[in-house]
PDB file of C-alpha atoms and ligand atoms in Angstrom:
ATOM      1  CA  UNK Q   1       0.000   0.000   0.000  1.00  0.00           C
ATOM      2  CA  UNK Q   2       1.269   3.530  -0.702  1.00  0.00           C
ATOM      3  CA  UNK Q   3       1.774   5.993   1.854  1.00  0.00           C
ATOM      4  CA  UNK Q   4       0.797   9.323  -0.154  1.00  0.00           C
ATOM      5  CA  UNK Q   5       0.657  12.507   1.603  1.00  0.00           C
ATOM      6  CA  UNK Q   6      -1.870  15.384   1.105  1.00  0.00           C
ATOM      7  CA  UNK Q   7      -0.334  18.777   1.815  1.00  0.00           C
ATOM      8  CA  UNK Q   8      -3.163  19.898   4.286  1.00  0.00           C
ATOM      9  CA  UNK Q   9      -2.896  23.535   4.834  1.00  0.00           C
ATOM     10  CA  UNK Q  10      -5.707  25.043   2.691  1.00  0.00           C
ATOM     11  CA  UNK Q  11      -7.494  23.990  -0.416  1.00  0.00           C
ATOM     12  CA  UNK Q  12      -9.651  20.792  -1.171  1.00  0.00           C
ATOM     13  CA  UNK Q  13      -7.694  18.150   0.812  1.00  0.00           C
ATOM     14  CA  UNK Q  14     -10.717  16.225   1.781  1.00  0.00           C
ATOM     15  CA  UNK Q  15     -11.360  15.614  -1.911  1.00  0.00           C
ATOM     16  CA  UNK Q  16      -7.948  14.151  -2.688  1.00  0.00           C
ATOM     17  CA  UNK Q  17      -7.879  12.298   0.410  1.00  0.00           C
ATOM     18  CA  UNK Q  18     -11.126  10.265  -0.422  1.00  0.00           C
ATOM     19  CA  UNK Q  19     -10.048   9.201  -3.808  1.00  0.00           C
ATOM     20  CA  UNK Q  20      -6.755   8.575  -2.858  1.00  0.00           C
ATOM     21  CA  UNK Q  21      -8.490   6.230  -0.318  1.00  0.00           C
ATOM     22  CA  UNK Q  22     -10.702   4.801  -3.045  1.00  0.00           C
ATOM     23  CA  UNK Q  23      -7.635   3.515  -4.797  1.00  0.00           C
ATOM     24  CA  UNK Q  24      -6.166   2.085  -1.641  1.00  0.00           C
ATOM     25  CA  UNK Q  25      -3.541   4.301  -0.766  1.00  0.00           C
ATOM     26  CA  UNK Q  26      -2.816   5.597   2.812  1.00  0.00           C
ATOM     27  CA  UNK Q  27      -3.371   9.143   3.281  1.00  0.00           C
ATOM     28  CA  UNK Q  28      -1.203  11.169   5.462  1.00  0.00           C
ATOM     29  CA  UNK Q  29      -2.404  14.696   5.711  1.00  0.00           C
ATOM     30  CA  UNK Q  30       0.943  17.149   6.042  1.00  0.00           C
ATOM     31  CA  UNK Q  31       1.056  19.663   7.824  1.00  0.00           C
ATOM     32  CA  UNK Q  32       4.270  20.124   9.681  1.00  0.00           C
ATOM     33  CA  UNK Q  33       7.955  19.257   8.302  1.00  0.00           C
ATOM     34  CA  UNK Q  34       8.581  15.926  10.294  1.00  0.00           C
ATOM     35  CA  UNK Q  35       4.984  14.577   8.217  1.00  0.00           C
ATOM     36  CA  UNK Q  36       6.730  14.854   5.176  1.00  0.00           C
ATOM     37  CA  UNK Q  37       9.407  11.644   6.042  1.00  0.00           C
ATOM     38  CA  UNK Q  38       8.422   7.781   4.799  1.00  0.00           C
ATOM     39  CA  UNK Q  39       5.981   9.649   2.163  1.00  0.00           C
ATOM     40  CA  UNK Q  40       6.075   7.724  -1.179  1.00  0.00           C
ATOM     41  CA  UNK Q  41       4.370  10.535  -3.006  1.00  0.00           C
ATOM     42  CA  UNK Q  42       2.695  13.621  -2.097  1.00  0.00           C
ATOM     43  CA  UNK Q  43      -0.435  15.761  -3.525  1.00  0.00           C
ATOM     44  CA  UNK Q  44       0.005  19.823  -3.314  1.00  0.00           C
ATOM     45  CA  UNK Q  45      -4.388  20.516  -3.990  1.00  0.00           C
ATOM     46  CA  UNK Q  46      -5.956  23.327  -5.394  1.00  0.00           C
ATOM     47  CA  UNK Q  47      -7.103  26.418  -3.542  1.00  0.00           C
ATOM     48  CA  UNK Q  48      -5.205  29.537  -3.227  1.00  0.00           C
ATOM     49  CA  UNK Q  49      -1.196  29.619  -4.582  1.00  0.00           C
ATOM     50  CA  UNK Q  50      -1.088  32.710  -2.712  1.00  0.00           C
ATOM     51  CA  UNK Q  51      -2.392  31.297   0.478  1.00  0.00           C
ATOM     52  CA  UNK Q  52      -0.645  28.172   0.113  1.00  0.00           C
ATOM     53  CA  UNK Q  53       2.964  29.728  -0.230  1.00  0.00           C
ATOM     54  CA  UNK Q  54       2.283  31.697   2.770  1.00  0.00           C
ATOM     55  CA  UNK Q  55       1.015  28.743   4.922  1.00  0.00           C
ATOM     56  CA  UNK Q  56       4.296  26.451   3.791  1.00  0.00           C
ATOM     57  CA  UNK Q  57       6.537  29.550   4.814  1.00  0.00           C
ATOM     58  CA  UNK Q  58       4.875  30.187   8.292  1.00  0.00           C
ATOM     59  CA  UNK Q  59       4.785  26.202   8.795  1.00  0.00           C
ATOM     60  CA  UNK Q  60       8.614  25.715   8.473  1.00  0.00           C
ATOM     61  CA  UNK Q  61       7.499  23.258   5.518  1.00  0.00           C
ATOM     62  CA  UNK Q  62       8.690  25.397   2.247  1.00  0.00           C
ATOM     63  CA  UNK Q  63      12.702  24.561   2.912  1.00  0.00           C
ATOM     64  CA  UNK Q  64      11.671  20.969   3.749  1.00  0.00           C
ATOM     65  CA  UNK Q  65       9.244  20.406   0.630  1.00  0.00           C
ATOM     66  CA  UNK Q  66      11.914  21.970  -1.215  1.00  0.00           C
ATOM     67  CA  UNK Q  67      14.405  19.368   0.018  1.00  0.00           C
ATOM     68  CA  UNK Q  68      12.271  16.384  -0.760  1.00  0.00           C
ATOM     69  CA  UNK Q  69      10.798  17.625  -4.328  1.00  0.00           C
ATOM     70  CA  UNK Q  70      14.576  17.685  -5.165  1.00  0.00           C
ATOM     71  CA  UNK Q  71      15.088  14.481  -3.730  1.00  0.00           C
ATOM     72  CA  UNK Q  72      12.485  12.946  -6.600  1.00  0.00           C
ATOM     73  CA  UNK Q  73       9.622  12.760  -4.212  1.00  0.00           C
ATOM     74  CA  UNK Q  74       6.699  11.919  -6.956  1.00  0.00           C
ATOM     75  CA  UNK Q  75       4.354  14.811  -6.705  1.00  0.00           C
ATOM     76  CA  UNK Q  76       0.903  15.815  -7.819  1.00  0.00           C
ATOM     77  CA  UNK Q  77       0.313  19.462  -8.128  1.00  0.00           C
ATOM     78  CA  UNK Q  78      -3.284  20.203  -8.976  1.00  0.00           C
ATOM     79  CA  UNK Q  79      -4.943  23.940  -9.729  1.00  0.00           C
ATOM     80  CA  UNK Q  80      -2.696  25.854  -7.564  1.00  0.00           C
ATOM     81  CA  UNK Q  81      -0.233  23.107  -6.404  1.00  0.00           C
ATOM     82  CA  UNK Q  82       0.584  22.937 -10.393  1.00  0.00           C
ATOM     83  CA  UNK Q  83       1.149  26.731  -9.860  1.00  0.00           C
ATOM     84  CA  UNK Q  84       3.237  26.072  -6.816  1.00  0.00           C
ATOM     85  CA  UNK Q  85       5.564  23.393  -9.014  1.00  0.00           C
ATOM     86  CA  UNK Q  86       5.826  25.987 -11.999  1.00  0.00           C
ATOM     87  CA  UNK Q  87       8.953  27.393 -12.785  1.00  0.00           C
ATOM     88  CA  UNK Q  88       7.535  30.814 -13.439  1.00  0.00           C
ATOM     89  CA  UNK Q  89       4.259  32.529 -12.767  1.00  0.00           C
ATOM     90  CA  UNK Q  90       2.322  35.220 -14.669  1.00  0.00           C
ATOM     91  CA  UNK Q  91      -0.745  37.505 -13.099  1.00  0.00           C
ATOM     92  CA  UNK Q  92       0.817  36.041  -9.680  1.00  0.00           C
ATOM     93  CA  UNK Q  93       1.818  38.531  -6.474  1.00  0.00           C
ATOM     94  CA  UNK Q  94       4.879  40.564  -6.839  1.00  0.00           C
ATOM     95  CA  UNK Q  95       6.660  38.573  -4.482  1.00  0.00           C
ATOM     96  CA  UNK Q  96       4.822  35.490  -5.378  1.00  0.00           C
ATOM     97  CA  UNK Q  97       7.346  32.347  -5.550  1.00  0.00           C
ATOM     98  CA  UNK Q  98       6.964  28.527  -6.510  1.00  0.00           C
ATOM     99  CA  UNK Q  99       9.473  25.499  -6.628  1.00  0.00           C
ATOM    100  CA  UNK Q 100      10.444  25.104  -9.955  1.00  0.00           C
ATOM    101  CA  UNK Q 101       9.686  21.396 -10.675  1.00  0.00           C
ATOM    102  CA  UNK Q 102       7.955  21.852 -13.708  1.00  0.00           C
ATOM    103  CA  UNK Q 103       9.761  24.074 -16.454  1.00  0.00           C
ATOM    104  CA  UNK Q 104       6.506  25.703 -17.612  1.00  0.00           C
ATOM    105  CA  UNK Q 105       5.113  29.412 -17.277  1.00  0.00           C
ATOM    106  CA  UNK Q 106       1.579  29.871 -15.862  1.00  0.00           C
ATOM    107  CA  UNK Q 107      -0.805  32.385 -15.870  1.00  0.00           C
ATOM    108  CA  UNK Q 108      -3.061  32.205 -12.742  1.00  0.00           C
ATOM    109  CA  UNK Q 109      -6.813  32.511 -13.768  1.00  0.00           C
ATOM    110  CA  UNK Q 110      -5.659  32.183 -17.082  1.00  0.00           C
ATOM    111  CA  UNK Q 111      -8.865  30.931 -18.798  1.00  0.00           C
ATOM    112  CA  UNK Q 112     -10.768  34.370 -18.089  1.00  0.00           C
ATOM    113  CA  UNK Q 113     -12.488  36.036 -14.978  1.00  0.00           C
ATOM    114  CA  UNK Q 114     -15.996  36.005 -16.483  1.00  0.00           C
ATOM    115  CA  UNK Q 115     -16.038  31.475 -17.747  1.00  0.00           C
ATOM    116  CA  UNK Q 116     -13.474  31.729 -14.176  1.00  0.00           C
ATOM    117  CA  UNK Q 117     -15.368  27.794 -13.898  1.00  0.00           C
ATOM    118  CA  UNK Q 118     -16.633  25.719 -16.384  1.00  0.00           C
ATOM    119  CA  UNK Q 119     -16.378  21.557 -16.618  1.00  0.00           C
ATOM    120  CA  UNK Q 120     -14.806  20.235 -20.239  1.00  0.00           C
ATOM    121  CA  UNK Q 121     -14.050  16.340 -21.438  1.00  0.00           C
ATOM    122  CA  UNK Q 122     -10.403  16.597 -21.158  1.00  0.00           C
ATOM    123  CA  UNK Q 123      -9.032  13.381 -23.553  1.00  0.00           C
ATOM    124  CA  UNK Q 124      -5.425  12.527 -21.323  1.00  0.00           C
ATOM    125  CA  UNK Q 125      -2.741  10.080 -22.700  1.00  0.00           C
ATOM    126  CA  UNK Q 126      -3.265   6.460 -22.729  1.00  0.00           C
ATOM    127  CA  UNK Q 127      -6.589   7.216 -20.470  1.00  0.00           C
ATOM    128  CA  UNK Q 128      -9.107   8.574 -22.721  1.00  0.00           C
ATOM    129  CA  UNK Q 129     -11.558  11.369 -22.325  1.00  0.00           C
ATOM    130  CA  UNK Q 130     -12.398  12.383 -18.457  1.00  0.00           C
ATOM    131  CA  UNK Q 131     -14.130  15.507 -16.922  1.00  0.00           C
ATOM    132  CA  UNK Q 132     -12.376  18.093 -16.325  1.00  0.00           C
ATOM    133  CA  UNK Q 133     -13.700  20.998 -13.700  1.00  0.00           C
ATOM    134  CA  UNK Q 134     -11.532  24.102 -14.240  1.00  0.00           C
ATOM    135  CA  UNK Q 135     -11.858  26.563 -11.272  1.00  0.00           C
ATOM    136  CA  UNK Q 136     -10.180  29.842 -11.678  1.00  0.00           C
ATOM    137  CA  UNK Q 137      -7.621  27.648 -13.574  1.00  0.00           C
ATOM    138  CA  UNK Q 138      -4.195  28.437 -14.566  1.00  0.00           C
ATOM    139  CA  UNK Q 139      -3.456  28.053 -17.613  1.00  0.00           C
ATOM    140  CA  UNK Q 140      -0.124  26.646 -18.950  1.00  0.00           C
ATOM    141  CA  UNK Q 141       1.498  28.548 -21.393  1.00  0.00           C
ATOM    142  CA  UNK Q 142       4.790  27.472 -22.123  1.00  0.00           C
ATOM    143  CA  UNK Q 143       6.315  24.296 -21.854  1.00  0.00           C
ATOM    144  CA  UNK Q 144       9.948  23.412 -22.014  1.00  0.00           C
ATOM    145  CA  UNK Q 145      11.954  20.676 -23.606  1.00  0.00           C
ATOM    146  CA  UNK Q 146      11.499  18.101 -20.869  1.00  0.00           C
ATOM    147  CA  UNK Q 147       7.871  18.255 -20.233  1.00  0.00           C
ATOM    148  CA  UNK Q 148       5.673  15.257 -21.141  1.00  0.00           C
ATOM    149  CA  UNK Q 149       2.225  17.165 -22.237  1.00  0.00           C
ATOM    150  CA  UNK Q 150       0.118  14.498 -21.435  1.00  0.00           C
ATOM    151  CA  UNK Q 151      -3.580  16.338 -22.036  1.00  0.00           C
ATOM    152  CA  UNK Q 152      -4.038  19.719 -23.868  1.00  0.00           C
ATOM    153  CA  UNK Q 153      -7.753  21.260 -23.891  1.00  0.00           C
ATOM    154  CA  UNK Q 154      -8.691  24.395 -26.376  1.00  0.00           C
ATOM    155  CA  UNK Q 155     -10.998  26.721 -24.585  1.00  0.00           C
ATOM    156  CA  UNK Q 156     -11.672  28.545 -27.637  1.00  0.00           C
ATOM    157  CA  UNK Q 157      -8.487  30.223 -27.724  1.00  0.00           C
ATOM    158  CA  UNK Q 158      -5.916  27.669 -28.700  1.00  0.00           C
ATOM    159  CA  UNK Q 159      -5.089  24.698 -27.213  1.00  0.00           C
ATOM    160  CA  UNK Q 160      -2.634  24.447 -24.108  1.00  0.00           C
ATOM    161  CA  UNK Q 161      -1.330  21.928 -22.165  1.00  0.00           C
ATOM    162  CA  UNK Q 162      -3.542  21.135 -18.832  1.00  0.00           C
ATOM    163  CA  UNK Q 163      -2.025  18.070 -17.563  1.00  0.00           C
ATOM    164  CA  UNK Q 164       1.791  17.598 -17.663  1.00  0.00           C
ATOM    165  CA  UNK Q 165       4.820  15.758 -16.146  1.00  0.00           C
ATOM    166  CA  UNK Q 166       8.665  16.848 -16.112  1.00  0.00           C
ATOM    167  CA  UNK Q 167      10.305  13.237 -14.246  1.00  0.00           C
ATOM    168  CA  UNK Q 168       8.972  13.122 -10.777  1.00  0.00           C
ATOM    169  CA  UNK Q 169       6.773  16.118 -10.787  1.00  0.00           C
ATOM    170  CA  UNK Q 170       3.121  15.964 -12.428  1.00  0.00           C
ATOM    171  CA  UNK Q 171       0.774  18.953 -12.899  1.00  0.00           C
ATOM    172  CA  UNK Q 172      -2.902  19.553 -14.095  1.00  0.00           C
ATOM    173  CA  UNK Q 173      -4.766  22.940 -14.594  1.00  0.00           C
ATOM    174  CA  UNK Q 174      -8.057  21.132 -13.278  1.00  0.00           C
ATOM    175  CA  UNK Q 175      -9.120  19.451 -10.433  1.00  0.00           C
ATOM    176  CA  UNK Q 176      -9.428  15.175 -10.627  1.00  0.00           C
ATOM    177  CA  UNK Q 177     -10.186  15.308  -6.670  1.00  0.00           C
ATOM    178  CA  UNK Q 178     -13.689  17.196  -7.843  1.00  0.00           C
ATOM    179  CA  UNK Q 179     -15.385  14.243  -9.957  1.00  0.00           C
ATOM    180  CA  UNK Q 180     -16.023  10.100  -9.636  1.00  0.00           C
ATOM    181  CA  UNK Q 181     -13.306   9.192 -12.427  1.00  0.00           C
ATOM    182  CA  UNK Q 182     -10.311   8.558 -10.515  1.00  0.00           C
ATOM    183  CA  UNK Q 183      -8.221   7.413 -13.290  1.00  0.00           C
ATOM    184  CA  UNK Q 184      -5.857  10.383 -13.499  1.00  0.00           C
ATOM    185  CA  UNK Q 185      -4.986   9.605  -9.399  1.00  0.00           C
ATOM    186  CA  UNK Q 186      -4.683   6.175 -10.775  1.00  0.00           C
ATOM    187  CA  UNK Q 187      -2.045   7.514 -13.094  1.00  0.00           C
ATOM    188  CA  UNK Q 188      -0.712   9.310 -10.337  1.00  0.00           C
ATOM    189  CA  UNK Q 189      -0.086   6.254  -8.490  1.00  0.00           C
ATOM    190  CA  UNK Q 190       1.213   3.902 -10.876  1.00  0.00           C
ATOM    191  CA  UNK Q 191       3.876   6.438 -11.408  1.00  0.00           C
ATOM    192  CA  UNK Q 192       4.717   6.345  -7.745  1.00  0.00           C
ATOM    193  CA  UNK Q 193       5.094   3.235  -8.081  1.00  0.00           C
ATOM    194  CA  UNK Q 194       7.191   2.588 -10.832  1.00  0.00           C
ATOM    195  CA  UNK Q 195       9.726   5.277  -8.440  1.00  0.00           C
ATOM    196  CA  UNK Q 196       9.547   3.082  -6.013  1.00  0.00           C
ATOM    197  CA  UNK Q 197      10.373   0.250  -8.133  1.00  0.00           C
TER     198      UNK Q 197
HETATM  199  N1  LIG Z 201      -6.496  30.912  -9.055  1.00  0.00           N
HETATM  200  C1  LIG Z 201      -6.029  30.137  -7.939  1.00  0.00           C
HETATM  201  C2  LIG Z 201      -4.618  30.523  -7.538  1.00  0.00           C
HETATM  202  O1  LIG Z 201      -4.031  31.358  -8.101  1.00  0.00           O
HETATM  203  C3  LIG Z 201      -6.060  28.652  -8.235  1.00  0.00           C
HETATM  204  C4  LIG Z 201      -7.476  28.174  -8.315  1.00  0.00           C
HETATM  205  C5  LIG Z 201      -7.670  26.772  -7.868  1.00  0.00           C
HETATM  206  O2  LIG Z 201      -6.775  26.126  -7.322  1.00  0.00           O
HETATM  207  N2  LIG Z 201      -8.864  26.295  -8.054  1.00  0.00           N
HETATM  208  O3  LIG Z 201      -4.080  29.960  -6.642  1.00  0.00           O
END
């Protein structure tokens, strides 16, 4: 059984937890540094970037997290987590910062303020076509040279990238936590454990 953590300091952990759960993994919710050690992969869920960086620097976790993403820990970014993995960040704060696991730029709400929500069939990579809800979603607008794109969606406006990898690091504009198809966790997980192989 993998032990998979769910960074737990805002955003939709519940919903990550319970699918995590449906595919058998054990959940640890992380929330202080010391939760971060025996984790075989670890979920950063959508919510706030802006809130999120500020929680991981007042928890003593963004040095730590650091440590371990560099380390190859295989991690999920979702929504803002894929924000918090980006390597750079457009429409963010001025002093907004992220971890670089992902060499792509994004631009946070980048699918417009007024359709800020909206649910598309997103077709991913050896899964096939699954729902996609897009809240507020940043969109991915460049990818570099070592990033597996492994869904792109057009929103009218071209089509970008909304679910990618770079080695141990996987992002996705949308949130998977928010519907029943749990196939894109499940893709999640076999790639943990093909890490841990
Ligand atoms: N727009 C949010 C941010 O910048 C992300 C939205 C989400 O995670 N649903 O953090």
């Amino acid at each position: 059984m993998r032990r998979v953590g769910v960074l737990a300091l805002q955003g939709d952990v519940r919903e990550h937890r319970a699918v995590l759960e449906r595919l058998g993994a054990r959940v640890e919710l992380v929330r202080r540094p010391e939760q971060l050690h025996g984790l075989d992969a670890l979920v950063i869920p959508g919510g706030e970037s802006t809130t999120i960086a500020y929680l991981l620097t007042t928890s003593g976790l963004r040095e730590p997290l650091a440590a371990a993403l560099n380390n190859g820990l295989v991690t999920f970014g979702t929504c803002a987590g894929l924000i918090m993995l980006a390597d750079s960040i457009s429409d963010g704060r001025l002093d907004q910062w992220s971890y670089h696991q992902l060499d792509v730029d994004v631009r946070r709400n980048g699918y417009g303020r007024q359709l800020a929500s909206f649910e598309a069939t997103v077709d991913v990579r050896g899964v096939g076509p699954v729902p996609g809800v897009f809240i507020r979603a940043p969109r991915i607008e460049r990818v570099g040279p070592d990033v597996e794109v492994w869904a792109t969606y057009d929103h009218g406006d071209g089509t970008h990238p909304v679910l990618v990898r770079q080695g141990s690091a996987w992002g996705c504009s949308f949130h998977p936590e928010l519907t029943t198809d749990a196939r894109i966790h499940g893709l999640f997980l076999d790639a943990a454990s093909e890490a841990l192989r």
